[in-house]
Tab-separated table of C-alpha atoms in Angstrom:
chain	number	residue	atom	x	y	z
S	1	MET	CA	5.432	6.930	62.923
S	2	GLU	CA	2.327	5.568	63.345
S	3	ARG	CA	1.931	8.431	65.623
S	4	LEU	CA	2.917	10.767	63.082
S	5	LYS	CA	-0.060	13.826	61.774
S	6	ALA	CA	-0.090	16.519	59.935
S	7	LYS	CA	0.336	19.812	60.953
S	8	ALA	CA	0.125	23.545	59.573
S	9	THR	CA	2.724	22.678	57.717
S	10	PRO	CA	5.493	20.178	56.660
S	11	TYR	CA	7.405	18.657	58.213
S	12	ILE	CA	11.165	16.206	59.098
S	13	ALA	CA	10.243	13.859	61.701
S	14	TRP	CA	13.812	12.192	61.766
S	15	ASP	CA	15.199	9.006	63.364
S	16	ALA	CA	17.900	9.609	65.632
S	17	GLY	CA	19.294	5.692	66.101
S	18	TYR	CA	19.791	5.587	62.367
S	19	GLY	CA	23.827	6.279	62.999
S	20	ARG	CA	26.658	8.708	61.924
S	21	GLY	CA	28.380	9.034	58.964
S	22	PHE	CA	25.346	7.522	57.223
S	23	GLY	CA	22.986	11.128	56.550
S	24	SER	CA	19.615	11.640	57.899
S	25	LEU	CA	17.191	9.274	57.906
S	26	GLY	CA	13.170	10.683	58.154
S	27	VAL	CA	9.588	11.348	57.598
S	28	ARG	CA	8.105	14.161	55.492
S	29	VAL	CA	4.770	14.191	56.686
S	30	ALA	CA	2.621	17.062	54.356
S	31	THR	CA	-0.350	19.292	55.227
S	32	SER	CA	-2.292	16.486	53.740
S	33	GLY	CA	-1.128	13.354	56.468
S	34	ASP	CA	0.686	11.879	53.447
S	35	ALA	CA	3.672	10.746	54.814
S	36	THR	CA	6.872	9.615	52.572
S	37	ILE	CA	9.963	7.454	54.174
S	38	LEU	CA	13.456	9.397	52.940
S	39	VAL	CA	16.958	9.955	53.468
S	40	TYR	CA	19.811	12.502	52.906
S	41	TYR	CA	23.126	12.415	52.278
S	42	ARG	CA	25.967	14.186	51.062
S	43	VAL	CA	28.656	12.580	48.761
S	44	GLY	CA	32.340	13.950	48.351
S	45	GLU	CA	34.281	15.386	50.849
S	46	GLY	CA	34.936	19.427	51.393
S	47	ARG	CA	33.897	21.674	49.623
S	48	LYS	CA	33.435	19.960	46.804
S	49	ALA	CA	30.843	18.034	48.934
S	50	LYS	CA	27.051	17.685	47.396
S	51	GLN	CA	24.111	17.463	49.367
S	52	SER	CA	21.545	14.679	47.894
S	53	LYS	CA	18.323	12.469	48.738
S	54	LYS	CA	16.639	9.965	48.176
S	55	VAL	CA	13.472	8.357	48.483
S	56	LEU	CA	12.979	5.114	50.178
S	57	HIS	CA	9.709	4.699	50.335
S	58	ARG	CA	7.274	7.088	49.193
S	59	SER	CA	3.594	5.861	51.142
S	60	LEU	CA	4.351	5.285	55.188
S	61	ARG	CA	1.164	3.646	55.383
S	62	ALA	CA	1.966	1.234	52.928
S	63	TRP	CA	5.435	0.885	54.248
S	64	LEU	CA	3.988	-0.240	58.006
S	65	ALA	CA	1.546	-2.041	56.394
S	66	LYS	CA	4.084	-4.384	54.632
S	67	SER	CA	6.932	-4.652	57.021
S	68	GLY	CA	7.070	-1.975	59.599
S	69	ASN	CA	10.561	-2.851	60.783
S	70	ILE	CA	13.166	0.075	61.876
S	71	ASP	CA	16.255	-2.029	61.757
S	72	GLU	CA	15.269	-3.695	57.875
S	73	LEU	CA	14.895	-0.074	56.908
S	74	ARG	CA	18.165	1.743	58.431
S	75	GLN	CA	19.900	-1.250	56.622
S	76	GLU	CA	18.498	-0.139	53.489
S	77	ALA	CA	19.525	3.203	54.051
S	78	ARG	CA	22.550	2.319	54.597
S	79	ASN	CA	23.214	0.453	51.927
S	80	PHE	CA	22.059	2.666	49.380
S	81	VAL	CA	24.090	5.517	51.249
S	82	ALA	CA	27.214	3.446	51.034
S	83	ALA	CA	26.432	2.711	47.136
S	84	ALA	CA	25.586	6.323	45.977
S	85	GLN	CA	28.749	7.868	48.445
S	86	LYS	CA	31.091	4.920	45.987
S	87	SER	CA	29.951	5.669	43.131
S	88	GLY	CA	30.102	9.870	43.440
S	89	LEU	CA	27.309	10.946	41.925
S	90	THR	CA	24.332	12.489	44.092
S	91	THR	CA	20.559	11.038	42.854
S	92	THR	CA	19.908	12.804	40.203
S	93	GLU	CA	23.616	12.373	38.402
S	94	GLN	CA	22.455	8.896	38.706
S	95	GLN	CA	19.315	9.091	37.291
S	96	GLU	CA	20.999	11.069	34.561
S	97	ALA	CA	23.764	8.552	33.513
S	98	LYS	CA	21.055	5.692	33.879
S	99	GLU	CA	19.110	8.151	30.794
S	100	ALA	CA	22.340	9.035	28.948
S	101	ALA	CA	23.039	5.030	28.912
S	102	ALA	CA	19.889	3.960	28.148
S	103	GLU	CA	19.983	6.960	24.982
S	104	VAL	CA	23.280	5.906	24.059
S	105	GLU	CA	22.778	1.832	23.763
S	106	GLN	CA	18.854	2.933	21.874
S	107	ALA	CA	21.072	5.485	19.895
S	108	ALA	CA	22.825	1.305	19.104
S	109	ARG	CA	19.893	-0.464	18.626
S	110	ASP	CA	19.195	2.445	16.065
S	111	ALA	CA	22.156	2.170	14.128
S	112	ARG	CA	22.172	-2.132	13.755
S	113	ALA	CA	18.161	-1.852	12.969
S	114	GLU	CA	19.029	1.025	10.336
S	115	ALA	CA	22.124	-0.545	9.007
S	116	GLU	CA	20.640	-4.136	8.471
S	117	LYS	CA	17.024	-2.612	6.985
S	118	THR	CA	16.224	-4.137	3.783
S	119	ILE	CA	14.081	-2.815	0.723
S	120	THR	CA	10.413	-4.208	2.315
S	121	GLN	CA	10.836	-2.362	5.694
S	122	LEU	CA	11.663	0.927	3.728
S	123	GLY	CA	8.715	0.014	1.889
S	124	LYS	CA	6.294	0.177	4.758
S	125	GLU	CA	7.938	3.179	6.672
S	126	TYR	CA	8.350	5.712	3.053
S	127	LEU	CA	4.896	4.393	1.732
S	128	ALA	CA	3.232	4.955	5.566
S	129	ARG	CA	5.236	9.036	5.241
S	130	ARG	CA	3.724	9.628	2.175
S	131	THR	CA	0.726	9.011	3.380
S	132	LYS	CA	1.021	11.872	5.924
S	133	THR	CA	2.383	14.153	3.510
S	134	LYS	CA	1.673	13.510	-0.052
S	135	PRO	CA	-0.185	10.275	-0.421
S	136	TYR	CA	-0.061	7.672	-3.577
S	137	LYS	CA	-3.248	6.786	-4.395
S	138	GLY	CA	-5.496	4.252	-6.751
S	139	ARG	CA	-3.527	2.767	-9.189
S	140	GLU	CA	-0.108	4.656	-8.545
S	141	ALA	CA	-0.347	3.453	-4.599
S	142	ARG	CA	-0.137	-0.178	-5.971
S	143	GLN	CA	2.414	0.286	-8.219
S	144	ALA	CA	4.583	1.541	-5.720
S	145	GLU	CA	3.910	-1.724	-3.701
S	146	LEU	CA	4.288	-3.780	-6.504
S	147	ALA	CA	7.697	-2.254	-7.063
S	148	VAL	CA	8.757	-2.784	-3.469
S	149	GLU	CA	7.507	-6.245	-3.645
S	150	ARG	CA	9.589	-6.601	-7.447
S	151	ALA	CA	12.623	-5.271	-4.979
S	152	ALA	CA	12.244	-7.550	-2.376
S	153	LYS	CA	11.970	-11.245	-4.334
S	154	VAL	CA	15.637	-9.888	-6.470
S	155	TRP	CA	16.676	-8.324	-3.858
S	156	GLY	CA	15.983	-10.736	-0.493
S	157	ASP	CA	17.334	-9.567	3.193
S	158	LYS	CA	20.051	-7.810	1.436
S	159	PRO	CA	20.128	-4.310	3.417
S	160	LEU	CA	20.086	-1.407	1.565
S	161	ALA	CA	23.599	-0.141	2.117
S	162	ALA	CA	25.298	-3.124	0.977
S	163	LEU	CA	23.072	-2.610	-2.578
S	164	THR	CA	25.216	-1.682	-5.784
S	165	THR	CA	24.194	-0.577	-9.225
S	166	SER	CA	24.840	-4.034	-10.299
S	167	ASP	CA	21.471	-4.860	-7.638
S	168	ALA	CA	19.631	-2.115	-9.423
S	169	GLU	CA	20.844	-3.848	-12.922
S	170	ASP	CA	19.672	-7.400	-11.724
S	171	LEU	CA	15.882	-5.984	-10.685
S	172	MET	CA	15.349	-4.404	-14.119
S	173	VAL	CA	16.271	-7.234	-16.135
S	174	TYR	CA	14.058	-9.397	-13.839
S	175	ILE	CA	10.967	-6.745	-13.989
S	176	ARG	CA	11.440	-6.372	-17.959
S	177	GLU	CA	11.851	-9.792	-18.419
S	178	ASN	CA	8.992	-10.314	-16.669
S	179	HIS	CA	6.597	-7.813	-16.241
S	180	GLY	CA	7.319	-5.778	-19.323
S	181	PRO	CA	9.742	-2.489	-19.644
S	182	GLN	CA	7.231	-0.235	-18.501
S	183	ALA	CA	7.266	-1.590	-14.971
S	184	ALA	CA	10.644	-1.451	-15.262
S	185	ASN	CA	10.832	2.188	-15.929
S	186	LYS	CA	7.951	2.369	-13.361
S	187	ALA	CA	9.883	0.592	-10.200
S	188	ARG	CA	12.792	2.648	-11.618
S	189	GLY	CA	11.234	5.998	-10.951
S	190	LEU	CA	9.507	4.996	-7.706
S	191	LEU	CA	12.437	2.963	-5.886
S	192	GLN	CA	14.622	5.642	-6.318
S	193	PRO	CA	12.883	8.922	-3.970
S	194	MET	CA	12.476	6.114	-1.579
S	195	LEU	CA	16.564	5.497	-0.972
S	196	LYS	CA	16.592	9.020	-1.702
S	197	HIS	CA	14.794	9.125	1.494
S	198	ALA	CA	16.615	6.229	3.363
S	199	ARG	CA	19.930	8.616	2.253
S	200	ARG	CA	18.859	11.308	5.019
S	201	SER	CA	19.213	8.796	8.118
S	202	MET	CA	22.095	6.370	6.568
S	203	LYS	CA	24.814	7.864	4.899
S	204	SER	CA	25.855	4.501	3.841
S	205	VAL	CA	22.858	3.940	1.612
S	206	ASP	CA	23.931	4.882	-2.381
S	207	ALA	CA	20.797	6.358	-3.581
S	208	THR	CA	22.236	6.472	-7.109
S	209	ILE	CA	22.589	2.704	-8.221
S	210	PHE	CA	19.783	3.417	-10.662
S	211	ALA	CA	21.070	7.042	-11.799
S	212	GLU	CA	24.432	5.252	-13.136
S	213	MET	CA	23.109	1.893	-14.767
S	214	GLU	CA	24.593	0.635	-17.429
S	215	ILE	CA	21.817	-0.796	-19.452
S	216	ASN	CA	20.655	-0.086	-23.258
S	217	LYS	CA	17.545	2.350	-23.399
S	218	LYS	CA	16.356	0.652	-25.889
S	219	ASP	CA	15.703	-2.515	-24.333
S	220	PHE	CA	13.269	-0.349	-21.954
S	221	ALA	CA	11.170	1.820	-24.861
S	222	ALA	CA	7.929	1.002	-24.309
S	223	GLN	CA	6.528	-1.715	-26.136
S	224	PRO	CA	3.310	-1.588	-28.247
S	225	ARG	CA	1.162	-4.055	-26.649
S	226	THR	CA	0.347	-7.683	-28.667
S	227	THR	CA	-1.875	-9.991	-26.371
S	228	VAL	CA	-5.441	-10.176	-27.348
S	229	MET	CA	-8.244	-12.518	-26.711
S	230	ASN	CA	-8.683	-15.027	-29.638
S	231	ALA	CA	-12.273	-17.045	-29.933
S	232	GLU	CA	-11.881	-19.839	-27.690
S	233	GLU	CA	-10.162	-17.706	-25.187
S	234	ARG	CA	-13.161	-15.164	-25.047
S	235	ASP	CA	-15.542	-18.265	-24.752
S	236	ARG	CA	-13.508	-19.184	-21.826
S	237	PHE	CA	-14.037	-16.086	-20.365
S	238	PHE	CA	-17.649	-14.978	-20.602
S	239	ARG	CA	-18.079	-18.639	-18.643
S	240	ALA	CA	-15.353	-17.281	-16.400
S	241	LEU	CA	-17.239	-14.152	-15.957
S	242	LYS	CA	-20.482	-16.148	-14.810
S	243	SER	CA	-18.704	-18.660	-12.445
S	244	VAL	CA	-16.696	-16.483	-10.474
S	245	GLU	CA	-20.066	-14.304	-10.129
S	246	ALA	CA	-21.958	-17.415	-8.970
S	247	SER	CA	-19.313	-18.422	-6.666
S	248	ARG	CA	-19.109	-16.117	-4.382
S	249	GLY	CA	-22.230	-17.341	-3.058
S	250	ALA	CA	-21.191	-17.066	0.464
S	251	ALA	CA	-20.789	-12.902	0.314
S	252	THR	CA	-23.791	-11.105	1.622
S	253	GLY	CA	-25.662	-7.880	1.425
S	254	ARG	CA	-23.364	-4.523	-0.364
S	255	HIS	CA	-20.018	-7.262	-0.440
S	256	ARG	CA	-22.022	-9.529	-2.976
S	257	GLU	CA	-24.181	-6.516	-4.979
S	258	ALA	CA	-20.432	-4.842	-5.324
S	259	VAL	CA	-18.829	-8.481	-6.826
S	260	LYS	CA	-21.926	-8.379	-9.237
S	261	ASP	CA	-21.627	-4.698	-10.194
S	262	LYS	CA	-17.461	-5.595	-11.298
S	263	ILE	CA	-18.792	-8.203	-13.580
S	264	ASP	CA	-20.716	-6.092	-15.313
S	265	ALA	CA	-18.136	-3.717	-15.995
S	266	LEU	CA	-16.239	-6.224	-17.421
S	267	ARG	CA	-18.966	-7.212	-19.525
S	268	LEU	CA	-19.237	-3.504	-20.587
S	269	ILE	CA	-15.641	-2.923	-20.997
S	270	TYR	CA	-15.261	-5.715	-23.900
S	271	LEU	CA	-18.666	-5.177	-25.273
S	272	THR	CA	-18.069	-1.690	-26.643
S	273	ALA	CA	-14.334	-1.905	-26.184
S	274	ALA	CA	-13.973	1.239	-23.827
S	275	ARG	CA	-11.447	2.355	-21.197
S	276	LYS	CA	-12.160	1.047	-17.759
S	277	GLY	CA	-12.159	4.721	-16.347
S	278	GLU	CA	-14.753	6.105	-19.239
S	279	TRP	CA	-16.945	3.205	-17.560
S	280	LEU	CA	-15.781	3.720	-13.775
S	281	LYS	CA	-16.708	7.952	-14.391
S	282	ALA	CA	-20.434	7.236	-16.689
S	283	ARG	CA	-23.365	8.567	-15.005
S	284	TRP	CA	-26.482	7.378	-15.644
S	285	GLY	CA	-27.612	10.396	-17.039
S	286	HIS	CA	-25.121	9.965	-19.898
S	287	LEU	CA	-27.309	6.737	-20.803
S	288	ARG	CA	-30.007	6.788	-23.478
S	289	LEU	CA	-31.251	3.056	-22.867
S	290	ASP	CA	-34.360	3.204	-25.661
S	291	PRO	CA	-34.033	0.327	-27.401
S	292	THR	CA	-34.363	2.562	-30.527
S	293	VAL	CA	-31.853	5.015	-29.843
S	294	ARG	CA	-28.855	2.967	-27.870
S	295	GLU	CA	-26.747	5.990	-26.825
S	296	TRP	CA	-24.243	6.858	-24.611
S	297	ASP	CA	-22.573	10.374	-24.449
S	298	ARG	CA	-19.447	10.536	-23.216
S	299	PRO	CA	-17.995	13.862	-22.186
S	300	ASP	CA	-14.646	15.321	-23.101
S	301	GLU	CA	-13.333	15.090	-18.809
S	302	ASN	CA	-14.245	11.199	-19.062
S	303	ARG	CA	-12.537	10.630	-22.313
S	304	LYS	CA	-8.670	10.930	-23.411
S	305	ASN	CA	-9.853	11.932	-27.141
S	306	GLY	CA	-12.554	14.205	-26.602
S	307	ALA	CA	-16.450	13.938	-25.952
S	308	HIS	CA	-18.321	11.353	-27.783
S	309	THR	CA	-21.442	9.701	-28.444
S	310	MET	CA	-21.401	6.044	-28.905
S	311	LYS	CA	-24.014	3.741	-30.072
S	312	LEU	CA	-23.992	0.660	-27.827
S	313	PRO	CA	-24.587	-3.230	-28.898
S	314	THR	CA	-28.056	-4.400	-27.773
S	315	ALA	CA	-26.309	-6.595	-25.487
S	316	THR	CA	-25.780	-4.123	-23.378
S	317	LEU	CA	-29.127	-3.047	-22.088
S	318	PRO	CA	-30.123	-6.231	-20.211
S	319	ILE	CA	-26.413	-5.612	-17.751
S	320	LEU	CA	-27.595	-1.728	-17.506
S	321	GLU	CA	-30.959	-2.700	-16.233
S	322	ARG	CA	-29.902	-4.741	-14.094
S	323	ILE	CA	-27.453	-2.906	-12.798
S	324	HIS	CA	-29.821	0.135	-12.469
S	325	GLU	CA	-32.128	-2.516	-10.456
S	326	ARG	CA	-29.935	-3.932	-8.258
S	327	HIS	CA	-29.014	-0.436	-6.951
S	328	ARG	CA	-32.707	0.934	-6.555
S	329	ALA	CA	-33.307	-2.258	-4.623
S	330	GLU	CA	-30.667	-1.691	-2.669
S	331	GLY	CA	-31.513	2.037	-1.640
S	332	ARG	CA	-28.300	3.373	-3.613
S	333	PRO	CA	-29.016	6.960	-5.053
S	334	VAL	CA	-29.859	6.274	-9.341
S	335	GLY	CA	-30.219	9.860	-10.727
S	336	ASN	CA	-29.442	11.156	-13.537
S	337	ASP	CA	-25.907	12.475	-11.810
S	338	ASP	CA	-25.339	9.496	-10.205
S	339	LEU	CA	-22.736	6.893	-11.146
S	340	VAL	CA	-23.195	3.507	-13.020
S	341	PHE	CA	-20.654	2.140	-10.764
S	342	GLY	CA	-20.508	4.054	-7.264
S	343	THR	CA	-19.672	0.330	-5.301
S	344	PHE	CA	-15.511	-0.491	-6.150
S	345	SER	CA	-12.571	1.133	-7.195
S	346	GLU	CA	-10.334	0.272	-10.049
S	347	THR	CA	-7.879	-1.271	-8.032
S	348	THR	CA	-10.554	-4.166	-6.771
S	349	LEU	CA	-11.876	-4.602	-10.506
S	350	ARG	CA	-8.264	-5.166	-11.296
S	351	ASP	CA	-8.788	-7.864	-8.476
S	352	ALA	CA	-11.504	-8.888	-10.141
S	353	PHE	CA	-10.266	-9.599	-13.084
S	354	LEU	CA	-7.188	-11.584	-12.390
S	355	GLN	CA	-9.739	-13.942	-10.415
S	356	VAL	CA	-11.911	-14.437	-14.111
S	357	LYS	CA	-8.421	-14.627	-15.813
S	358	LYS	CA	-7.198	-17.446	-13.569
S	359	VAL	CA	-10.683	-19.596	-13.644
S	360	ALA	CA	-10.906	-18.279	-17.612
S	361	ARG	CA	-6.902	-20.644	-17.489
S	362	ILE	CA	-5.927	-17.525	-19.835
S	363	THR	CA	-2.077	-17.740	-18.993
S	364	SER	CA	-1.158	-14.779	-21.378
S	365	ASP	CA	-0.373	-11.289	-19.852
S	366	LEU	CA	-3.774	-10.273	-20.763
S	367	CYS	CA	-4.742	-7.206	-18.972
S	368	ILE	CA	-8.271	-4.904	-18.602
S	369	HIS	CA	-7.112	-2.893	-21.336
S	370	ASP	CA	-6.944	-5.354	-23.679
S	371	LEU	CA	-10.351	-6.373	-23.538
S	372	ARG	CA	-10.663	-2.757	-25.245
S	373	ALA	CA	-8.614	-4.606	-28.040
S	374	SER	CA	-10.266	-7.810	-28.091
S	375	ARG	CA	-13.333	-6.203	-29.339
S	376	VAL	CA	-11.838	-4.125	-31.399
S	377	THR	CA	-10.037	-6.788	-33.315
S	378	GLU	CA	-13.304	-8.957	-32.916
S	379	TRP	CA	-14.716	-5.925	-34.856
S	380	ALA	CA	-11.811	-5.663	-37.345
S	381	THR	CA	-11.440	-9.681	-38.649
S	382	GLY	CA	-15.078	-11.002	-37.615
S	383	GLU	CA	-17.652	-12.018	-40.075
S	384	PRO	CA	-18.819	-9.609	-41.409
S	385	ALA	CA	-15.149	-7.702	-41.130
S	386	LEU	CA	-15.779	-3.496	-40.150
S	387	PRO	CA	-13.793	-1.046	-42.026
S	388	PRO	CA	-11.338	0.761	-39.219
S	389	SER	CA	-13.162	4.048	-40.699
S	390	GLU	CA	-16.227	2.701	-39.469
S	391	ILE	CA	-14.983	0.955	-36.235
S	392	ALA	CA	-12.845	4.712	-35.311
S	393	HIS	CA	-16.475	6.019	-35.571
S	394	MET	CA	-18.141	3.456	-33.176
S	395	ILE	CA	-15.214	3.590	-30.345
S	396	GLY	CA	-14.400	7.499	-30.942
S	397	SER	CA	-11.100	7.128	-32.259
S	398	SER	CA	-9.888	9.956	-34.305
S	399	ASP	CA	-6.656	8.485	-35.456
S	400	VAL	CA	-7.786	5.455	-37.801
S	401	ALA	CA	-3.765	3.974	-38.647
S	402	THR	CA	-3.489	4.655	-34.275
S	403	LEU	CA	-6.616	2.297	-34.298
S	404	ILE	CA	-5.789	-0.641	-36.087
S	405	ARG	CA	-1.672	0.142	-34.384
S	406	HIS	CA	-2.966	0.007	-31.017
S	407	TYR	CA	-6.168	-2.195	-31.315
S	408	ALA	CA	-7.089	-4.315	-33.989
S	409	ARG	CA	-4.921	-7.313	-32.895
S	410	ASP	CA	-3.951	-10.737	-34.725
S	411	GLY	CA	-6.029	-13.215	-32.572
S	412	ALA	CA	-5.786	-16.220	-34.425
S	413	THR	CA	-4.452	-19.042	-32.846
S	414	GLU	CA	-1.224	-21.003	-34.004
S	415	GLU	CA	-2.705	-23.437	-36.038
S	416	GLN	CA	-4.653	-20.736	-37.863
S	417	LYS	CA	-1.880	-18.936	-38.412
S	418	LEU	CA	-0.070	-21.631	-40.022
S	419	ALA	CA	-3.190	-22.841	-42.367
S	420	ARG	CA	-3.355	-19.408	-43.782
S	421	VAL	CA	-0.339	-19.029	-45.465
S	422	ASP	CA	-1.731	-21.503	-47.471
S	423	ARG	CA	-3.587	-20.483	-50.944
S	424	PRO	CA	-5.656	-23.185	-52.781
S	425	GLY	CA	-4.011	-24.674	-55.856
S	426	ASP	CA	-0.540	-23.924	-54.422
S	427	ALA	CA	0.429	-27.799	-54.454
S	428	GLU	CA	-0.397	-27.454	-58.258
S	429	MET	CA	2.235	-24.873	-58.623
S	430	LEU	CA	5.049	-27.265	-57.775
């Protein structure tokens, strides 16, 4: 075996001492000089017998260096052939049987995993799938994640296949009571297609649990928001803006400047009673910051109620000027067509708002849009109080009645509400 050399054509050198009845043991030598140790054998008897082979060692040189014991090699070949003849399968059939068994076992594992899949696992799978096809973006992506998180709080690790209409009802009641009817409706609309997706591979999943709920629709009707900051909360909120802005001192570079931009955006949203989307779409060319002019042109495509030019409060000028200076110092574009806020998204603005709200110890369900209502309420009930028609012109509302119904809210404290029902002279009428 050590003296085998390559020839013009491949050849096999047979081991005459291997023994009859166990097949043929040999070394196949390629034209390159590489040599492989293999054994040829037959499975079965007579006409049904099948010829097969097994590579025992892919490198003759490696085997010689490691062992080189011909008796051990012969015994290895005998053991393998005896086992193969006992099984009645050729090497190829053994491999196919092994692969088939592995596939069956994998299918069983997949079936068990599918049967035990929870809403959390489904949510991750479905959102990843949507990322490749029709991805959720921005607020919708966050709402989808929230729907899954809230479902996981109620359903826990309960398998999807075990969910019932009662589970769906429990979830809707939980979300409605803790996050409002709109959040419940949104969660139902997002979770239903996820269950339909799961049913494609898991026929045991009931994808109709939300459609068959027996819940009074009035309980899930959109309710007008009433949350508004009173004067005390407003003071705490603006102090918290400064506190959060200062507490991010560890942040450096552009991340630090993005934090400042988010804080300033919240200030501007309140002072102008504008929608957050209007400021996120605002461009420097829309602003006229001359103190004698102070105007903000809001084009039709940036607004819900059409184009409007707003007179800016004086307090907005230093805010906008420092944002401009900050961006110019960073090398960011500040031309007429460039965004005033291009350093963060709506989602990260919300995160900053929640941090400020926590620092301000505001425990109500106040949201960013309620800053608009808080400012309108301040204009409508402060000193001097502005008439609704003037406020409507200021912020660009086309419907005064709707403006008052949606945005002019009662920001009085409980003590103030009790005190104002009394009038001077009431005691004299007893």
